[in-house]
């Protein structure tokens, strides 16, 4: 809607006026993207910090609010000074991160997809470096850790390296024993599965 400007000029015995219409166009904010401030932490269980690259359309129309949606249901943050938003992702995956930048009369949204990496479990065990043929040897995998809170271990898989069947066990069964019926050099391998 244009503004009507009226100029009235008067002297002692007369007056005259002229009118002009002026249309003022809103200058919208500018968003140039979303960046991750700590890309080394772009994996599950870590707090990821995002920054919106946004500028006000003009000094007369400053930015007044930033509303973040981080992907998972209920993952939101909002505030007048929140150019930086952060979220801790419990699980790996592709997440659509959105931010709505507002000034007095405009809401502008920018969304970008980000990949959050899986934290793989870390198998670890101790056991004897040698033994006698037919002797029962014990191995302890108590130091094995899960990748993250959202990825609990589901099984441990022991490969005794001697041609026997793989031994798949509950992840709570961390101590295992095995008898090597043949002599030789064997490489014992433990795989942790989440």
XYZ file of C-alpha atoms in Angstrom:
194
model
C 0.000 0.000 0.000
C 1.623 3.281 -1.068
C 2.032 6.194 1.327
C 0.304 9.453 0.315
C 2.395 12.563 0.850
C 0.644 15.901 0.823
C 2.483 19.233 0.631
C 0.461 22.308 1.528
C 1.808 25.779 0.740
C 0.028 28.815 2.189
C 0.401 32.515 2.129
C -1.825 35.140 3.817
C -4.751 34.861 1.454
C -4.449 31.467 -0.334
C -3.165 27.922 -0.178
C -2.372 25.172 -2.599
C -1.334 21.559 -2.239
C 0.244 18.776 -4.203
C 0.119 15.028 -3.561
C 2.546 12.231 -4.298
C 2.433 8.474 -3.742
C 5.472 6.694 -2.381
C 5.809 2.911 -2.279
C 8.350 1.587 0.247
C 9.480 -1.951 -0.519
C 10.369 -4.264 2.359
C 13.978 -5.426 2.337
C 14.020 -9.062 3.447
C 16.784 -10.621 5.493
C 19.474 -12.495 3.593
C 20.426 -16.100 4.504
C 23.602 -17.499 2.965
C 23.434 -20.954 4.537
C 24.066 -22.930 7.695
C 27.531 -24.083 8.713
C 28.839 -26.485 11.337
C 31.289 -24.777 13.674
C 32.817 -28.018 15.009
C 32.815 -30.499 12.080
C 35.195 -32.828 13.941
C 32.269 -33.588 16.304
C 29.855 -34.542 13.508
C 29.003 -37.937 14.981
C 26.382 -39.381 17.291
C 26.659 -38.542 20.960
C 28.543 -35.286 20.292
C 27.109 -31.774 20.567
C 27.044 -30.208 17.104
C 27.153 -26.389 16.860
C 25.434 -24.767 13.864
C 25.655 -21.126 12.772
C 23.274 -19.402 10.382
C 24.934 -16.998 7.969
C 22.256 -14.289 7.955
C 22.115 -10.520 7.632
C 19.326 -8.028 8.173
C 17.784 -6.520 5.064
C 18.568 -3.034 6.370
C 19.604 -1.306 9.602
C 16.022 -0.060 9.955
C 14.723 -3.660 9.923
C 17.065 -5.668 12.228
C 16.855 -9.405 12.815
C 14.667 -10.116 15.844
C 14.525 -13.917 16.196
C 16.160 -17.208 15.221
C 14.140 -20.456 15.440
C 16.065 -23.723 14.971
C 14.745 -27.207 14.151
C 17.479 -29.831 14.318
C 15.729 -32.835 12.728
C 14.512 -35.183 15.466
C 10.980 -34.624 16.804
C 11.025 -31.936 19.482
C 14.597 -30.880 18.713
C 14.097 -27.111 18.723
C 15.683 -23.945 20.076
C 14.620 -20.336 19.654
C 15.682 -16.876 20.750
C 16.528 -13.343 19.641
C 20.298 -13.868 19.830
C 20.542 -17.486 18.614
C 22.645 -17.168 15.481
C 24.329 -20.304 16.862
C 22.213 -23.343 17.705
C 23.452 -26.629 19.080
C 22.109 -30.146 19.394
C 23.387 -33.507 20.569
C 22.294 -36.301 18.213
C 21.722 -39.614 19.990
C 21.934 -41.646 16.784
C 23.639 -41.474 13.406
C 21.734 -40.575 10.242
C 20.856 -37.774 7.861
C 19.122 -34.840 9.542
C 17.405 -31.833 7.999
C 18.455 -28.779 10.030
C 16.294 -25.682 9.537
C 16.471 -22.145 10.878
C 13.837 -19.436 10.522
C 15.268 -15.922 10.628
C 12.800 -13.140 11.457
C 12.708 -9.390 11.349
C 9.725 -7.204 12.232
C 7.639 -8.247 9.222
C 9.387 -11.184 7.510
C 10.126 -14.839 8.359
C 12.667 -16.508 6.096
C 13.620 -20.205 6.387
C 16.760 -22.059 5.334
C 17.189 -25.850 5.557
C 20.216 -28.052 4.922
C 20.854 -31.759 5.312
C 23.708 -32.897 7.512
C 25.116 -36.384 7.988
C 25.814 -37.507 11.542
C 28.303 -40.383 11.603
C 27.989 -43.607 13.540
C 30.319 -44.251 16.440
C 31.452 -47.818 15.954
C 31.893 -50.056 18.980
C 35.447 -50.640 20.100
C 36.272 -54.323 20.670
C 39.101 -55.036 23.058
C 40.260 -58.131 24.897
C 43.180 -59.557 26.827
C 44.287 -63.154 26.989
C 47.306 -65.420 27.020
C 49.861 -65.145 24.246
C 50.538 -68.854 24.369
C 49.336 -72.129 25.774
C 49.551 -75.873 25.409
C 47.633 -77.970 22.901
C 44.343 -79.054 24.526
C 44.623 -76.461 27.325
C 41.570 -74.290 28.121
C 42.600 -70.626 27.606
C 40.538 -67.697 28.921
C 40.059 -64.331 27.166
C 38.516 -61.223 28.772
C 36.661 -58.611 26.666
C 35.542 -56.445 29.604
C 37.233 -53.391 28.024
C 34.982 -53.560 24.912
C 32.809 -50.428 24.641
C 29.686 -49.559 22.696
C 29.763 -46.797 20.096
C 27.198 -44.598 21.803
C 24.167 -44.549 24.039
C 21.848 -45.056 21.052
C 23.876 -48.034 19.835
C 24.083 -50.635 22.603
C 26.035 -53.771 21.830
C 23.892 -56.639 20.528
C 26.501 -59.370 20.309
C 30.163 -60.272 20.494
C 31.613 -62.563 17.852
C 34.755 -64.538 18.679
C 36.836 -66.027 15.872
C 39.386 -68.326 17.469
C 41.416 -68.530 14.257
C 41.760 -72.314 14.439
C 39.014 -73.274 11.989
C 36.396 -73.840 14.680
C 32.950 -72.203 14.325
C 32.520 -68.556 15.163
C 31.249 -68.103 18.705
C 28.428 -65.538 18.878
C 27.586 -64.494 22.440
C 25.506 -61.992 24.356
C 27.479 -58.749 24.861
C 27.224 -59.198 28.628
C 29.251 -62.418 28.357
C 32.640 -60.724 28.247
C 34.846 -63.583 29.475
C 35.173 -66.617 27.180
C 37.327 -69.730 27.224
C 38.475 -71.859 24.293
C 40.498 -75.028 23.873
C 42.852 -75.187 20.897
C 42.922 -78.872 19.875
C 45.728 -78.414 17.329
C 49.109 -76.878 17.879
C 50.149 -73.823 15.821
C 49.932 -70.052 15.691
C 46.351 -68.718 15.809
C 45.051 -65.170 15.601
C 42.082 -64.600 17.889
C 39.684 -61.908 16.650
C 36.805 -60.230 18.463
C 34.072 -58.346 16.646
C 31.625 -56.145 18.585
C 28.223 -55.626 16.938
C 25.732 -52.859 17.759
